[in-house]
mmCIF file of C-alpha atoms (C1' of nucleotides) in Angstrom:
data_model
loop_
_atom_site.group_PDB
_atom_site.id
_atom_site.type_symbol
_atom_site.label_atom_id
_atom_site.label_comp_id
_atom_site.label_asym_id
_atom_site.label_seq_id
_atom_site.Cartn_x
_atom_site.Cartn_y
_atom_site.Cartn_z
ATOM 1 C CA UNK R 1 -44.682 153.202 133.424
ATOM 2 C CA UNK R 2 -45.703 155.385 136.326
ATOM 3 C CA UNK R 3 -47.351 154.186 139.437
ATOM 4 C CA UNK R 4 -50.296 156.001 141.301
ATOM 5 C CA UNK R 5 -51.330 155.602 144.707
ATOM 6 C CA UNK R 6 -53.770 152.682 143.814
ATOM 7 C CA UNK R 7 -51.005 150.977 142.020
ATOM 8 C CA UNK R 8 -48.885 151.115 145.022
ATOM 9 C CA UNK R 9 -51.444 149.965 147.324
ATOM 10 C CA UNK R 10 -51.977 146.941 144.996
ATOM 11 C CA UNK R 11 -48.385 146.146 145.107
ATOM 12 C CA UNK R 12 -48.259 146.335 148.696
ATOM 13 C CA UNK R 13 -51.222 143.873 149.130
ATOM 14 C CA UNK R 14 -49.781 141.487 146.469
ATOM 15 C CA UNK R 15 -46.439 141.439 148.208
ATOM 16 C CA UNK R 16 -47.954 140.256 151.432
ATOM 17 C CA UNK R 17 -50.509 138.375 150.351
ATOM 18 C CA UNK R 18 -50.459 137.017 146.595
ATOM 19 C CA UNK R 19 -53.427 134.641 147.116
ATOM 20 C CA UNK R 20 -55.987 137.218 147.649
ATOM 21 C CA UNK R 21 -58.948 137.108 145.312
ATOM 22 C CA UNK R 22 -59.329 139.875 142.804
ATOM 23 C CA UNK R 23 -62.824 140.515 144.596
ATOM 24 C CA UNK R 24 -61.171 141.106 147.869
ATOM 25 C CA UNK R 25 -58.200 143.117 146.539
ATOM 26 C CA UNK R 26 -60.749 145.393 144.539
ATOM 27 C CA UNK R 27 -62.501 145.735 147.892
ATOM 28 C CA UNK R 28 -59.383 146.839 149.761
ATOM 29 C CA UNK R 29 -58.378 149.466 147.038
ATOM 30 C CA UNK R 30 -61.861 150.735 146.667
ATOM 31 C CA UNK R 31 -62.358 149.868 143.102
ATOM 32 C CA UNK R 32 -64.699 147.256 141.309
ATOM 33 C CA UNK R 33 -63.257 144.074 140.264
ATOM 34 C CA UNK R 34 -62.753 144.675 136.316
ATOM 35 C CA UNK R 35 -60.384 147.710 136.680
ATOM 36 C CA UNK R 36 -58.784 146.173 139.574
ATOM 37 C CA UNK R 37 -57.811 143.107 137.472
ATOM 38 C CA UNK R 38 -56.751 145.336 134.724
ATOM 39 C CA UNK R 39 -54.184 147.155 136.889
ATOM 40 C CA UNK R 40 -52.868 143.822 138.213
ATOM 41 C CA UNK R 41 -52.501 142.650 134.517
ATOM 42 C CA UNK R 42 -50.798 145.808 133.449
ATOM 43 C CA UNK R 43 -48.303 145.260 136.462
ATOM 44 C CA UNK R 44 -47.586 141.875 135.493
ATOM 45 C CA UNK R 45 -47.149 142.452 131.815
ATOM 46 C CA UNK R 46 -44.889 145.535 132.411
ATOM 47 C CA UNK R 47 -42.704 143.342 134.452
ATOM 48 C CA UNK R 48 -43.144 145.261 137.710
ATOM 49 C CA UNK R 49 -44.621 142.146 139.165
ATOM 50 C CA UNK R 50 -42.120 139.509 138.273
ATOM 51 C CA UNK R 51 -43.514 136.406 139.608
ATOM 52 C CA UNK R 52 -45.379 134.785 142.551
ATOM 53 C CA UNK R 53 -43.782 132.418 145.160
ATOM 54 C CA UNK R 54 -44.778 130.191 147.901
ATOM 55 C CA UNK R 55 -42.921 130.832 151.118
ATOM 56 C CA UNK R 56 -41.850 127.614 152.950
ATOM 57 C CA UNK R 57 -41.030 127.217 156.625
ATOM 58 C CA UNK R 58 -37.500 125.998 156.422
ATOM 59 C CA UNK R 59 -37.487 124.200 159.863
ATOM 60 C CA UNK R 60 -40.502 122.134 158.680
ATOM 61 C CA UNK R 61 -39.159 121.266 155.340
ATOM 62 C CA UNK R 62 -35.609 120.167 157.085
ATOM 63 C CA UNK R 63 -33.546 123.094 156.201
ATOM 64 C CA UNK R 64 -32.584 124.316 159.458
ATOM 65 C CA UNK R 65 -29.449 125.975 158.887
ATOM 66 C CA UNK R 66 -28.876 129.147 156.899
ATOM 67 C CA UNK R 67 -25.607 130.700 156.509
ATOM 68 C CA UNK R 68 -23.959 133.777 154.416
ATOM 69 C CA UNK R 69 -20.969 132.737 152.963
ATOM 70 C CA UNK R 70 -18.329 135.526 151.807
ATOM 71 C CA UNK R 71 -16.241 134.461 149.041
ATOM 72 C CA UNK R 72 -13.102 135.872 147.541
ATOM 73 C CA UNK R 73 -11.801 134.742 144.368
ATOM 74 C CA UNK R 74 -8.333 133.978 142.835
ATOM 75 C CA UNK R 75 -8.549 136.855 140.672
ATOM 76 C CA UNK R 76 -10.958 139.513 139.461
ATOM 77 C CA UNK R 77 -10.640 138.877 135.544
ATOM 78 C CA UNK R 78 -14.120 138.376 133.934
ATOM 79 C CA UNK R 79 -13.162 134.624 133.107
ATOM 80 C CA UNK R 80 -12.889 133.736 136.794
ATOM 81 C CA UNK R 81 -16.181 135.455 137.788
ATOM 82 C CA UNK R 82 -18.004 133.875 135.076
ATOM 83 C CA UNK R 83 -16.790 130.408 135.889
ATOM 84 C CA UNK R 84 -17.476 130.870 139.369
ATOM 85 C CA UNK R 85 -21.097 132.088 138.720
ATOM 86 C CA UNK R 86 -21.763 129.264 136.421
ATOM 87 C CA UNK R 87 -20.704 126.732 139.297
ATOM 88 C CA UNK R 88 -22.939 128.640 141.662
ATOM 89 C CA UNK R 89 -25.797 128.411 139.356
ATOM 90 C CA UNK R 90 -25.618 124.188 139.544
ATOM 91 C CA UNK R 91 -25.638 124.240 143.221
ATOM 92 C CA UNK R 92 -29.323 124.461 144.609
ATOM 93 C CA UNK R 93 -28.300 125.046 148.184
ATOM 94 C CA UNK R 94 -27.018 128.492 147.083
ATOM 95 C CA UNK R 95 -30.164 130.349 146.958
ATOM 96 C CA UNK R 96 -28.592 133.808 146.576
ATOM 97 C CA UNK R 97 -25.271 135.142 145.125
ATOM 98 C CA UNK R 98 -24.348 138.774 144.897
ATOM 99 C CA UNK R 99 -21.261 140.445 143.737
ATOM 100 C CA UNK R 100 -20.446 142.771 146.507
ATOM 101 C CA UNK R 101 -18.232 145.812 147.467
ATOM 102 C CA UNK R 102 -16.103 145.671 150.544
ATOM 103 C CA UNK R 103 -13.626 143.048 151.680
ATOM 104 C CA UNK R 104 -15.171 140.040 150.086
ATOM 105 C CA UNK R 105 -15.975 139.523 146.308
ATOM 106 C CA UNK R 106 -19.352 137.565 146.639
ATOM 107 C CA UNK R 107 -21.868 137.007 149.240
ATOM 108 C CA UNK R 108 -23.794 133.739 148.926
ATOM 109 C CA UNK R 109 -26.857 132.719 151.000
ATOM 110 C CA UNK R 110 -26.671 128.812 151.565
ATOM 111 C CA UNK R 111 -29.445 126.769 153.071
ATOM 112 C CA UNK R 112 -28.594 123.249 154.611
ATOM 113 C CA UNK R 113 -30.151 120.695 156.521
ATOM 114 C CA UNK R 114 -28.021 121.076 159.483
ATOM 115 C CA UNK R 115 -24.561 121.800 160.365
ATOM 116 C CA UNK R 116 -23.146 118.607 159.108
ATOM 117 C CA UNK R 117 -24.704 119.135 155.853
ATOM 118 C CA UNK R 118 -23.279 122.518 155.655
ATOM 119 C CA UNK R 119 -19.722 121.358 156.458
ATOM 120 C CA UNK R 120 -19.933 118.754 153.783
ATOM 121 C CA UNK R 121 -21.254 121.196 151.266
ATOM 122 C CA UNK R 122 -18.499 123.619 151.957
ATOM 123 C CA UNK R 123 -15.597 121.105 152.073
ATOM 124 C CA UNK R 124 -16.764 119.097 149.161
ATOM 125 C CA UNK R 125 -18.452 121.599 146.820
ATOM 126 C CA UNK R 126 -17.882 125.182 147.360
ATOM 127 C CA UNK R 127 -14.281 125.344 148.570
ATOM 128 C CA UNK R 128 -13.670 122.754 145.793
ATOM 129 C CA UNK R 129 -14.460 125.419 143.017
ATOM 130 C CA UNK R 130 -11.334 126.301 141.266
ATOM 131 C CA UNK R 131 -11.947 129.932 141.222
ATOM 132 C CA UNK R 132 -12.483 130.183 145.099
ATOM 133 C CA UNK R 133 -9.443 131.380 146.977
ATOM 134 C CA UNK R 134 -10.945 131.662 150.512
ATOM 135 C CA UNK R 135 -14.426 131.788 152.225
ATOM 136 C CA UNK R 136 -15.732 133.193 155.555
ATOM 137 C CA UNK R 137 -19.078 132.028 157.006
ATOM 138 C CA UNK R 138 -21.631 133.553 158.956
ATOM 139 C CA UNK R 139 -24.110 131.084 160.454
ATOM 140 C CA UNK R 140 -27.721 132.681 161.123
ATOM 141 C CA UNK R 141 -28.367 132.252 164.654
ATOM 142 C CA UNK R 142 -31.996 133.570 164.409
ATOM 143 C CA UNK R 143 -33.664 135.930 162.190
ATOM 144 C CA UNK R 144 -35.773 138.805 163.343
ATOM 145 C CA UNK R 145 -37.112 140.055 160.180
ATOM 146 C CA UNK R 146 -37.408 138.713 156.772
ATOM 147 C CA UNK R 147 -40.004 140.938 155.063
ATOM 148 C CA UNK R 148 -41.358 140.261 151.694
ATOM 149 C CA UNK R 149 -42.710 143.621 151.144
ATOM 150 C CA UNK R 150 -40.561 146.322 149.920
ATOM 151 C CA UNK R 151 -41.601 149.786 150.751
ATOM 152 C CA UNK R 152 -42.342 151.389 147.357
ATOM 153 C CA UNK R 153 -40.973 155.265 147.220
ATOM 154 C CA UNK L 1 -46.118 115.606 159.136
ATOM 155 C CA UNK L 2 -43.765 113.625 156.700
ATOM 156 C CA UNK L 3 -43.692 114.591 152.968
ATOM 157 C CA UNK L 4 -43.896 112.034 150.122
ATOM 158 C CA UNK L 5 -42.370 112.485 146.712
ATOM 159 C CA UNK L 6 -45.694 114.156 145.454
ATOM 160 C CA UNK L 7 -45.635 116.697 148.263
ATOM 161 C CA UNK L 8 -42.094 117.553 147.237
ATOM 162 C CA UNK L 9 -43.265 118.276 143.759
ATOM 163 C CA UNK L 10 -45.991 120.274 144.805
ATOM 164 C CA UNK L 11 -43.873 122.319 146.879
ATOM 165 C CA UNK L 12 -41.326 122.778 144.209
ATOM 166 C CA UNK L 13 -43.840 124.015 141.884
ATOM 167 C CA UNK L 14 -45.650 126.279 144.133
ATOM 168 C CA UNK L 15 -42.372 127.955 145.220
ATOM 169 C CA UNK L 16 -41.469 128.818 141.491
ATOM 170 C CA UNK L 17 -45.078 129.581 140.527
ATOM 171 C CA UNK L 18 -47.615 130.260 143.236
ATOM 172 C CA UNK L 19 -50.201 131.138 140.796
ATOM 173 C CA UNK L 20 -50.598 128.139 138.852
ATOM 174 C CA UNK L 21 -54.096 126.923 138.729
ATOM 175 C CA UNK L 22 -54.951 123.729 140.813
ATOM 176 C CA UNK L 23 -56.199 121.886 137.540
ATOM 177 C CA UNK L 24 -52.853 122.545 135.901
ATOM 178 C CA UNK L 25 -50.823 121.525 139.316
ATOM 179 C CA UNK L 26 -52.866 118.405 139.193
ATOM 180 C CA UNK L 27 -51.797 117.674 135.730
ATOM 181 C CA UNK L 28 -47.944 118.312 136.486
ATOM 182 C CA UNK L 29 -47.934 115.942 139.510
ATOM 183 C CA UNK L 30 -50.107 113.400 137.851
ATOM 184 C CA UNK L 31 -53.327 113.364 140.102
ATOM 185 C CA UNK L 32 -56.850 114.466 139.764
ATOM 186 C CA UNK L 33 -57.737 117.850 140.928
ATOM 187 C CA UNK L 34 -59.483 116.966 144.084
ATOM 188 C CA UNK L 35 -56.550 115.173 145.830
ATOM 189 C CA UNK L 36 -54.295 117.901 144.595
ATOM 190 C CA UNK L 37 -56.154 120.424 146.427
ATOM 191 C CA UNK L 38 -56.317 118.502 149.452
ATOM 192 C CA UNK L 39 -52.474 118.220 149.622
ATOM 193 C CA UNK L 40 -51.961 121.976 149.196
ATOM 194 C CA UNK L 41 -54.450 122.644 151.933
ATOM 195 C CA UNK L 42 -52.924 120.195 154.077
ATOM 196 C CA UNK L 43 -49.456 121.916 153.556
ATOM 197 C CA UNK L 44 -51.093 125.191 154.159
ATOM 198 C CA UNK L 45 -52.724 124.370 157.295
ATOM 199 C CA UNK L 46 -49.478 122.349 158.693
ATOM 200 C CA UNK L 47 -47.592 125.617 158.326
ATOM 201 C CA UNK L 48 -45.145 124.171 155.720
ATOM 202 C CA UNK L 49 -46.536 126.556 153.252
ATOM 203 C CA UNK L 50 -46.463 129.954 155.098
ATOM 204 C CA UNK L 51 -47.543 132.528 152.641
ATOM 205 C CA UNK L 52 -47.485 133.607 149.068
ATOM 206 C CA UNK L 53 -45.986 136.900 147.859
ATOM 207 C CA UNK L 54 -45.447 138.593 144.772
ATOM 208 C CA UNK L 55 -42.103 139.261 143.694
ATOM 209 C CA UNK L 56 -41.319 142.718 142.349
ATOM 210 C CA UNK L 57 -38.746 144.144 139.996
ATOM 211 C CA UNK L 58 -36.705 146.451 142.403
ATOM 212 C CA UNK L 59 -35.368 148.661 139.708
ATOM 213 C CA UNK L 60 -38.765 149.309 138.180
ATOM 214 C CA UNK L 61 -40.257 150.388 141.380
ATOM 215 C CA UNK L 62 -37.481 152.787 142.011
ATOM 216 C CA UNK L 63 -35.382 150.625 144.557
ATOM 217 C CA UNK L 64 -32.221 150.257 142.635
ATOM 218 C CA UNK L 65 -29.673 150.010 145.311
ATOM 219 C CA UNK L 66 -29.392 146.769 147.777
ATOM 220 C CA UNK L 67 -26.844 146.618 150.438
ATOM 221 C CA UNK L 68 -25.913 144.177 153.282
ATOM 222 C CA UNK L 69 -25.058 146.026 156.457
ATOM 223 C CA UNK L 70 -23.241 144.204 159.201
ATOM 224 C CA UNK L 71 -23.843 145.819 162.386
ATOM 225 C CA UNK L 72 -21.817 145.765 165.793
ATOM 226 C CA UNK L 73 -23.833 146.530 168.936
ATOM 227 C CA UNK L 74 -22.470 148.420 171.878
ATOM 228 C CA UNK L 75 -22.902 145.247 174.006
ATOM 229 C CA UNK L 76 -24.321 141.737 173.979
ATOM 230 C CA UNK L 77 -26.895 141.907 177.001
ATOM 231 C CA UNK L 78 -30.145 140.792 176.119
ATOM 232 C CA UNK L 79 -31.652 144.310 176.572
ATOM 233 C CA UNK L 80 -29.476 145.759 173.957
ATOM 234 C CA UNK L 81 -30.380 143.414 171.299
ATOM 235 C CA UNK L 82 -34.113 143.688 172.356
ATOM 236 C CA UNK L 83 -33.955 147.331 171.800
ATOM 237 C CA UNK L 84 -32.119 147.130 168.443
ATOM 238 C CA UNK L 85 -34.556 144.739 167.013
ATOM 239 C CA UNK L 86 -37.550 146.670 168.046
ATOM 240 C CA UNK L 87 -36.018 149.599 166.107
ATOM 241 C CA UNK L 88 -35.346 147.624 162.972
ATOM 242 C CA UNK L 89 -38.935 146.511 162.992
ATOM 243 C CA UNK L 90 -39.919 150.097 162.409
ATOM 244 C CA UNK L 91 -37.558 150.586 159.413
ATOM 245 C CA UNK L 92 -39.205 149.506 156.227
ATOM 246 C CA UNK L 93 -36.019 149.857 154.353
ATOM 247 C CA UNK L 94 -34.623 147.038 156.273
ATOM 248 C CA UNK L 95 -36.056 143.863 154.649
ATOM 249 C CA UNK L 96 -34.020 141.179 156.585
ATOM 250 C CA UNK L 97 -32.494 141.170 160.032
ATOM 251 C CA UNK L 98 -30.475 138.237 161.172
ATOM 252 C CA UNK L 99 -28.448 137.659 164.246
ATOM 253 C CA UNK L 100 -25.216 136.150 163.075
ATOM 254 C CA UNK L 101 -21.818 134.385 164.210
ATOM 255 C CA UNK L 102 -18.518 135.898 163.039
ATOM 256 C CA UNK L 103 -16.960 139.217 163.210
ATOM 257 C CA UNK L 104 -20.447 141.057 163.104
ATOM 258 C CA UNK L 105 -23.531 140.735 165.551
ATOM 259 C CA UNK L 106 -26.289 141.248 163.085
ATOM 260 C CA UNK L 107 -26.605 141.399 159.276
ATOM 261 C CA UNK L 108 -29.219 143.615 157.734
ATOM 262 C CA UNK L 109 -30.172 143.768 153.987
ATOM 263 C CA UNK L 110 -31.389 147.317 152.878
ATOM 264 C CA UNK L 111 -33.016 148.464 149.938
ATOM 265 C CA UNK L 112 -32.855 152.187 148.942
ATOM 266 C CA UNK L 113 -33.796 154.262 146.070
ATOM 267 C CA UNK L 114 -30.211 155.237 145.358
ATOM 268 C CA UNK L 115 -26.884 155.915 147.072
ATOM 269 C CA UNK L 116 -27.913 159.036 148.262
ATOM 270 C CA UNK L 117 -31.079 157.553 149.800
ATOM 271 C CA UNK L 118 -28.815 154.629 151.227
ATOM 272 C CA UNK L 119 -26.455 157.402 152.694
ATOM 273 C CA UNK L 120 -29.238 159.256 154.247
ATOM 274 C CA UNK L 121 -30.728 156.213 155.904
ATOM 275 C CA UNK L 122 -27.395 155.224 157.379
ATOM 276 C CA UNK L 123 -26.714 158.547 158.689
ATOM 277 C CA UNK L 124 -29.978 159.568 159.965
ATOM 278 C CA UNK L 125 -31.532 156.320 160.994
ATOM 279 C CA UNK L 126 -29.528 153.344 161.234
ATOM 280 C CA UNK L 127 -26.297 154.856 162.664
ATOM 281 C CA UNK L 128 -28.436 156.927 165.147
ATOM 282 C CA UNK L 129 -29.842 153.715 166.614
ATOM 283 C CA UNK L 130 -28.459 154.035 170.357
ATOM 284 C CA UNK L 131 -27.326 150.436 170.600
ATOM 285 C CA UNK L 132 -25.482 150.398 167.463
ATOM 286 C CA UNK L 133 -21.675 150.801 167.868
ATOM 287 C CA UNK L 134 -20.610 150.361 164.348
ATOM 288 C CA UNK L 135 -21.703 149.195 160.735
ATOM 289 C CA UNK L 136 -19.940 147.886 157.750
ATOM 290 C CA UNK L 137 -21.643 148.056 154.311
ATOM 291 C CA UNK L 138 -21.449 145.952 151.492
ATOM 292 C CA UNK L 139 -23.077 147.263 148.421
ATOM 293 C CA UNK L 140 -24.433 144.858 145.852
ATOM 294 C CA UNK L 141 -23.044 145.300 142.341
ATOM 295 C CA UNK L 142 -25.116 142.774 140.677
ATOM 296 C CA UNK L 143 -27.087 139.755 141.889
ATOM 297 C CA UNK L 144 -26.396 136.656 139.917
ATOM 298 C CA UNK L 145 -28.765 134.345 141.480
ATOM 299 C CA UNK L 146 -31.731 134.900 143.772
ATOM 300 C CA UNK L 147 -33.625 131.598 143.745
ATOM 301 C CA UNK L 148 -37.064 131.607 145.630
ATOM 302 C CA UNK L 149 -36.971 127.753 145.372
ATOM 303 C CA UNK L 150 -35.392 126.045 148.025
ATOM 304 C CA UNK L 151 -34.085 122.414 147.434
ATOM 305 C CA UNK L 152 -36.034 120.051 149.756
ATOM 306 C CA UNK L 153 -34.066 117.149 151.118
ATOM 307 C "C1'" DC J 1 -54.274 83.757 154.530
ATOM 308 C "C1'" DT J 2 -58.103 86.427 155.182
ATOM 309 C "C1'" DG J 3 -61.455 89.759 156.713
ATOM 310 C "C1'" DT J 4 -61.130 94.665 158.140
ATOM 311 C "C1'" DT J 5 -59.768 99.247 158.238
ATOM 312 C "C1'" DT J 6 -57.799 103.158 156.387
ATOM 313 C "C1'" DA J 7 -55.785 106.521 153.409
ATOM 314 C "C1'" DG J 8 -55.919 108.122 149.225
ATOM 315 C "C1'" DC J 9 -57.861 108.184 144.744
ATOM 316 C "C1'" DC J 10 -61.470 109.571 141.067
ATOM 317 C "C1'" DG J 11 -65.471 111.740 138.738
ATOM 318 C "C1'" DC J 12 -69.057 114.775 139.129
ATOM 319 C "C1'" DA J 13 -72.170 118.670 140.631
ATOM 320 C "C1'" DT J 14 -72.160 122.828 142.496
ATOM 321 C "C1'" DA J 15 -70.379 127.237 144.363
ATOM 322 C "C1'" DA J 16 -67.217 130.789 143.932
ATOM 323 C "C1'" DT J 17 -63.988 133.508 141.239
ATOM 324 C "C1'" DA J 18 -62.130 135.469 137.158
ATOM 325 C "C1'" DT J 19 -62.750 137.593 132.897
ATOM 326 C "C1'" DT J 20 -64.521 139.782 129.072
ATOM 327 C "C1'" DG J 21 -67.191 143.446 126.629
ATOM 328 C "C1'" DG J 22 -70.006 147.460 126.257
ATOM 329 C "C1'" DG J 23 -71.087 151.768 127.659
ATOM 330 C "C1'" DA J 24 -70.820 156.039 130.478
ATOM 331 C "C1'" DG J 25 -68.546 159.514 133.198
ATOM 332 C "C1'" DT J 26 -64.544 162.883 133.367
ATOM 333 C "C1'" DA J 27 -60.202 165.360 133.063
ATOM 334 C "C1'" DG J 28 -56.945 167.581 129.772
ATOM 335 C "C1'" DA J 29 -55.867 169.405 125.108
ATOM 336 C "C1'" DA J 30 -56.797 172.115 121.378
ATOM 337 C "C1'" DT W 1 -66.582 174.003 123.609
ATOM 338 C "C1'" DT W 2 -65.547 169.670 121.584
ATOM 339 C "C1'" DC W 3 -62.579 165.956 120.948
ATOM 340 C "C1'" DT W 4 -59.672 162.400 122.833
ATOM 341 C "C1'" DA W 5 -58.124 159.182 125.911
ATOM 342 C "C1'" DC W 6 -58.525 157.399 130.120
ATOM 343 C "C1'" DT W 7 -60.572 154.852 133.884
ATOM 344 C "C1'" DC W 8 -64.331 153.290 135.765
ATOM 345 C "C1'" DC W 9 -68.841 150.381 136.502
ATOM 346 C "C1'" DC W 10 -72.276 146.672 135.463
ATOM 347 C "C1'" DA W 11 -73.513 142.565 133.945
ATOM 348 C "C1'" DA W 12 -72.991 138.199 131.358
ATOM 349 C "C1'" DT W 13 -70.035 134.287 130.641
ATOM 350 C "C1'" DA W 14 -66.084 131.306 131.285
ATOM 351 C "C1'" DT W 15 -62.792 129.258 134.375
ATOM 352 C "C1'" DT W 16 -61.698 127.542 138.575
ATOM 353 C "C1'" DA W 17 -62.085 125.900 143.227
ATOM 354 C "C1'" DT W 18 -64.434 122.817 146.342
ATOM 355 C "C1'" DG W 19 -67.245 119.297 148.583
ATOM 356 C "C1'" DC W 20 -69.311 114.739 148.332
ATOM 357 C "C1'" DG W 21 -69.907 109.750 147.539
ATOM 358 C "C1'" DG W 22 -67.993 105.804 146.161
ATOM 359 C "C1'" DC W 23 -63.912 102.845 144.607
ATOM 360 C "C1'" DT W 24 -59.371 100.509 145.275
ATOM 361 C "C1'" DA W 25 -55.369 98.993 147.203
ATOM 362 C "C1'" DA W 26 -52.091 98.800 150.814
ATOM 363 C "C1'" DA W 27 -51.480 97.868 155.850
ATOM 364 C "C1'" DC W 28 -52.514 95.249 159.626
ATOM 365 C "C1'" DA W 29 -54.722 92.312 163.084
ATOM 366 C "C1'" DG W 30 -56.604 87.992 163.783
#
DNA sequence: CTGTTTAGCCGCATAATATTGGGAGTAGAA
DNA sequence: TTCTACTCCCAATATTATGCGGCTAAACAG
């Protein structure tokens, strides 16, 4: 499926504000509501739009500490990474897990209530995973940009 | 503002599916539509729910390469970081920018069409920023978890 | 204990919004 | 030119959100 300029505009708008009404969206892209809705549905069924999410204020829900944890595993066989990934799936505080190139094997994004909770999670859960050889943490001091809008080429 | 169990459930559901109708949401939490809506509005006006976003399939919109870029700046004075952050704001391919502890100063999340586009961005834009002393890139080979739902304590 | 207040609930009526279907205009292919 | 496929608009209908009045139960002060 190929996107035209209007589709791109729709995607831009829905990325930054998913709660816009179809009527309003149609105005902003310069079409009437019917074809606008048709386009959105097409983007959804084709899988280009995967899902819609509410974005929460981490501080206000009591998750004030976010960290990136670089993980090295004890080996690089498929079994080792499979087991590691399976464990990661079960830990809700790990909200992202990427297999990466570079000096580490995996990069995790971890959210915690505070530093104490982070420490507890590391000591009692993450570093207890059999496949983990070592970890190195980067604590986020402040976040200057966290855009939910990707620039569509 | 303090959250009760029902609020938490609402937040859980809206994080994983923001497009749910109020009627459906009310069923899932076991209330009637009116107080359900009231709770959601309260969560929005209090700022606990910040915004709603559509999540796109990166591959399908032609953004197949995601990278983390660790950046070291030429100094640590406020002016240096301010100028750096201002430049970062202007670059849409940088979708996250965090000030971190550890061996780097900043960690960026960068999305590109392909490796060539990534290389061009690094050479012509990011490494051209005056305040950048050095960068180190981690290319994401695959992503095993990317949860949009944070576990509310 | 008891009267009072308050927060939170429900059901209903109404307003706003999404959604569907029919038909018309238009560009590209043959 | 003529056909085809596409995309659009308008208008009718179905869904959904929303505001209001009244009820109930828990919290609280006397």
